[in-house]
Short mmCIF file of C-alpha atoms in Angstrom, two decimals:
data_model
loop_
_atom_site.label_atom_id
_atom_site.label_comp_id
_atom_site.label_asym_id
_atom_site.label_seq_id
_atom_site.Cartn_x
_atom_site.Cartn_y
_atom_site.Cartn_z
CA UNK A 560 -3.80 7.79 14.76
CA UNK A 561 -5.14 6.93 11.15
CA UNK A 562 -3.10 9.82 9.63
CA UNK A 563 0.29 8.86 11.44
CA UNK A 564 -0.31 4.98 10.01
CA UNK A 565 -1.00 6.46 6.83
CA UNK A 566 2.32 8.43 7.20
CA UNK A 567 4.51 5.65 8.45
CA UNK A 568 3.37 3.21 5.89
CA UNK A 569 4.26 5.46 3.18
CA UNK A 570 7.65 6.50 4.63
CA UNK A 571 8.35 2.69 5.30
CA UNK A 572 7.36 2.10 1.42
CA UNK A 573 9.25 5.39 -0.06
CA UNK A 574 12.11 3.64 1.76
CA UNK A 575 11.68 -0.12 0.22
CA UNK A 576 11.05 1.35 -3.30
CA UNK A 577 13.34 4.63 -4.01
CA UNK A 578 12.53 4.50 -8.31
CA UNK A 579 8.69 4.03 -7.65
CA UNK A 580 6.61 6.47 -6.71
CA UNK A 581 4.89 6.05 -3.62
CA UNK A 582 1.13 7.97 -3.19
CA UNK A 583 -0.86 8.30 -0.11
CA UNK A 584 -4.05 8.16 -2.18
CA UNK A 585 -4.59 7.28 -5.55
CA UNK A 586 -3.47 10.00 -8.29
CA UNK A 587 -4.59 11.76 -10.43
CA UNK A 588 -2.95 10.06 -14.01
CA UNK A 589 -1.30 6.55 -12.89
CA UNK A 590 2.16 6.12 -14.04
CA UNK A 591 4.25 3.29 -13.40
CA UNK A 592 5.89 2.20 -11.73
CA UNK A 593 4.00 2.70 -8.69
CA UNK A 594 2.77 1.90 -5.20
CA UNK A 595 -0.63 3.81 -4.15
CA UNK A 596 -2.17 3.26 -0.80
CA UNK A 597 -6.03 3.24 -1.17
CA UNK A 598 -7.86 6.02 0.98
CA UNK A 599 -10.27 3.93 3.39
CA UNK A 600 -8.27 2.48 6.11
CA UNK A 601 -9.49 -0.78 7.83
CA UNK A 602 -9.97 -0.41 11.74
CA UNK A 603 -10.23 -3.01 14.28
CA UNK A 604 -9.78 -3.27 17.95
CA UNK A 605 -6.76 -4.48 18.59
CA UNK A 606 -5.89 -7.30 20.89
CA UNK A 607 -4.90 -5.18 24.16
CA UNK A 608 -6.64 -2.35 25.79
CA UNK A 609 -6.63 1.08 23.72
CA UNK A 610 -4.47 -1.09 20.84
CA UNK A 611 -6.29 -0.43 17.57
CA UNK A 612 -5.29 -2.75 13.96
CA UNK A 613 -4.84 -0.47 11.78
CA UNK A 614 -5.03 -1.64 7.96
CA UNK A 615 -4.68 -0.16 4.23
CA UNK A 616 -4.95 -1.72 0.84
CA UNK A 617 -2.13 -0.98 -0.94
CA UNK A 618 -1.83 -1.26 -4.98
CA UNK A 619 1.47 -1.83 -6.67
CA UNK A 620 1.67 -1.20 -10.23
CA UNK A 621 4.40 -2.62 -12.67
CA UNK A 622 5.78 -0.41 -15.13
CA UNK A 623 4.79 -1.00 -18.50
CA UNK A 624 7.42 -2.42 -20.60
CA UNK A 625 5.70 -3.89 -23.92
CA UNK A 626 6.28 -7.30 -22.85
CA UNK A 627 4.56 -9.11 -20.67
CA UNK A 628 6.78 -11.77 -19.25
CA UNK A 629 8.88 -8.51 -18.51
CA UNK A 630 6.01 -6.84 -16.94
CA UNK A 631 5.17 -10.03 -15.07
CA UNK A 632 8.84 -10.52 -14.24
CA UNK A 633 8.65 -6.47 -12.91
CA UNK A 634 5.61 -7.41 -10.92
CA UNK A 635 6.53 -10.00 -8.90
CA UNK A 636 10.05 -8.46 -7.94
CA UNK A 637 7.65 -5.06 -6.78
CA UNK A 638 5.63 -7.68 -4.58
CA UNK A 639 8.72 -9.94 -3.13
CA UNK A 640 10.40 -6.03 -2.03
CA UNK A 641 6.66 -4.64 -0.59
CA UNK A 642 6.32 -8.17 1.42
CA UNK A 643 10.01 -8.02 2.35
CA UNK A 644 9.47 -3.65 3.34
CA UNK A 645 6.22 -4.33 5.69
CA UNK A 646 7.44 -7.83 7.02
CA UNK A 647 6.36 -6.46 10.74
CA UNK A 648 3.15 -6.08 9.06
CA UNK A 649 0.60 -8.60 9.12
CA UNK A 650 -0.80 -8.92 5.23
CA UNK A 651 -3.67 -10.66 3.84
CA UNK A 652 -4.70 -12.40 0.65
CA UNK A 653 -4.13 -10.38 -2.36
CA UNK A 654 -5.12 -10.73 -5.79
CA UNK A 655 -3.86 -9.30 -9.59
CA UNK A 656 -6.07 -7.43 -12.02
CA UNK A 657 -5.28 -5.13 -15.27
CA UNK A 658 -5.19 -1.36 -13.89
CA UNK A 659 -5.91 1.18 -16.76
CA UNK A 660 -4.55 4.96 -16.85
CA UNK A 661 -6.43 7.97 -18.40
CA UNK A 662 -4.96 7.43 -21.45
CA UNK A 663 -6.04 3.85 -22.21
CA UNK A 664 -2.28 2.30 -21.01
CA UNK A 665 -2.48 -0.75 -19.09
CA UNK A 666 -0.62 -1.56 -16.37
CA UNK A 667 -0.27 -5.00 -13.70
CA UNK A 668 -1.55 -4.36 -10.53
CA UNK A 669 -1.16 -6.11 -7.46
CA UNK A 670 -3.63 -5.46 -4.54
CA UNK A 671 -3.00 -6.69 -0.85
CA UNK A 672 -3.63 -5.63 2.61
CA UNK A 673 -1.16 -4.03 5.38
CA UNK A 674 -2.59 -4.59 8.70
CA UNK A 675 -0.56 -3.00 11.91
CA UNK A 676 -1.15 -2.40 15.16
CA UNK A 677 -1.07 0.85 16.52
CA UNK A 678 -1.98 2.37 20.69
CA UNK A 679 -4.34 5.23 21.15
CA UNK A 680 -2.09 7.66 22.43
CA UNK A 681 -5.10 10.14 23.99
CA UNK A 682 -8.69 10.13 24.23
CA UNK A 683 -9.14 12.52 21.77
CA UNK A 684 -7.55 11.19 18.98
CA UNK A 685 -9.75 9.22 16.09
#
């Protein structure tokens, strides 16, 4: 169940954001622009009977441009098309910070939290 949301949030954000690249975990090297969704997913019982909420933190990364109001400007368009690709998703509070790649480049990152709900389909599954 964790693997298929895992799956169908990044085909749902491949979809929203065709010139980005979209990782299941985070890479290796970070390149921007990018969307990476964080490896520990959030669980909670869901509201029904066998209905689990299902959550990820998901990073978006502007590309670097060497000008901030363009980077800004590149940022805020990446998080008006995530919120507008995962609107049947319920998201929580997010917050900005500086990400750094391995070679010293900084980038502006976004961080926020997808929350869906998904039905356990067997008894075995988790």
């Amino acid at each position: 169940m964790i693997a298929k949301a895992r799956k169908d949030l990044r085909e749902a954000l491949q979809g929203g954001f065709p010139l980005a690249q979209v990782y299941s975990f985070p890479p290796d090297r970070l390149e921007g622009p990018a969307i990476i969704i964080d490896t520990a997913p959030i669980v909670e019982t869901g509201d029904t009977y066998a209905t689990y909420k299902i959550g990820f933190k998901i990073v978006v990364i502007a590309a670097s441009a060497g000008d901030t109001e363009i980077e800004v400007d590149n940022l805020d368009a990446m998080i008006s098309r995530l919120l507008a690709t995962l609107d049947n998703c319920e998201i929580s509070a997010g917050s900005h910070f500086i990400a750094q790649g391995a070679d010293g480049q900084q980038f502006l990152a976004y961080e926020l939290t997808a929350t869906t709900d998904y039905r356990k389909e067997n008894n075995n599954e988790l």
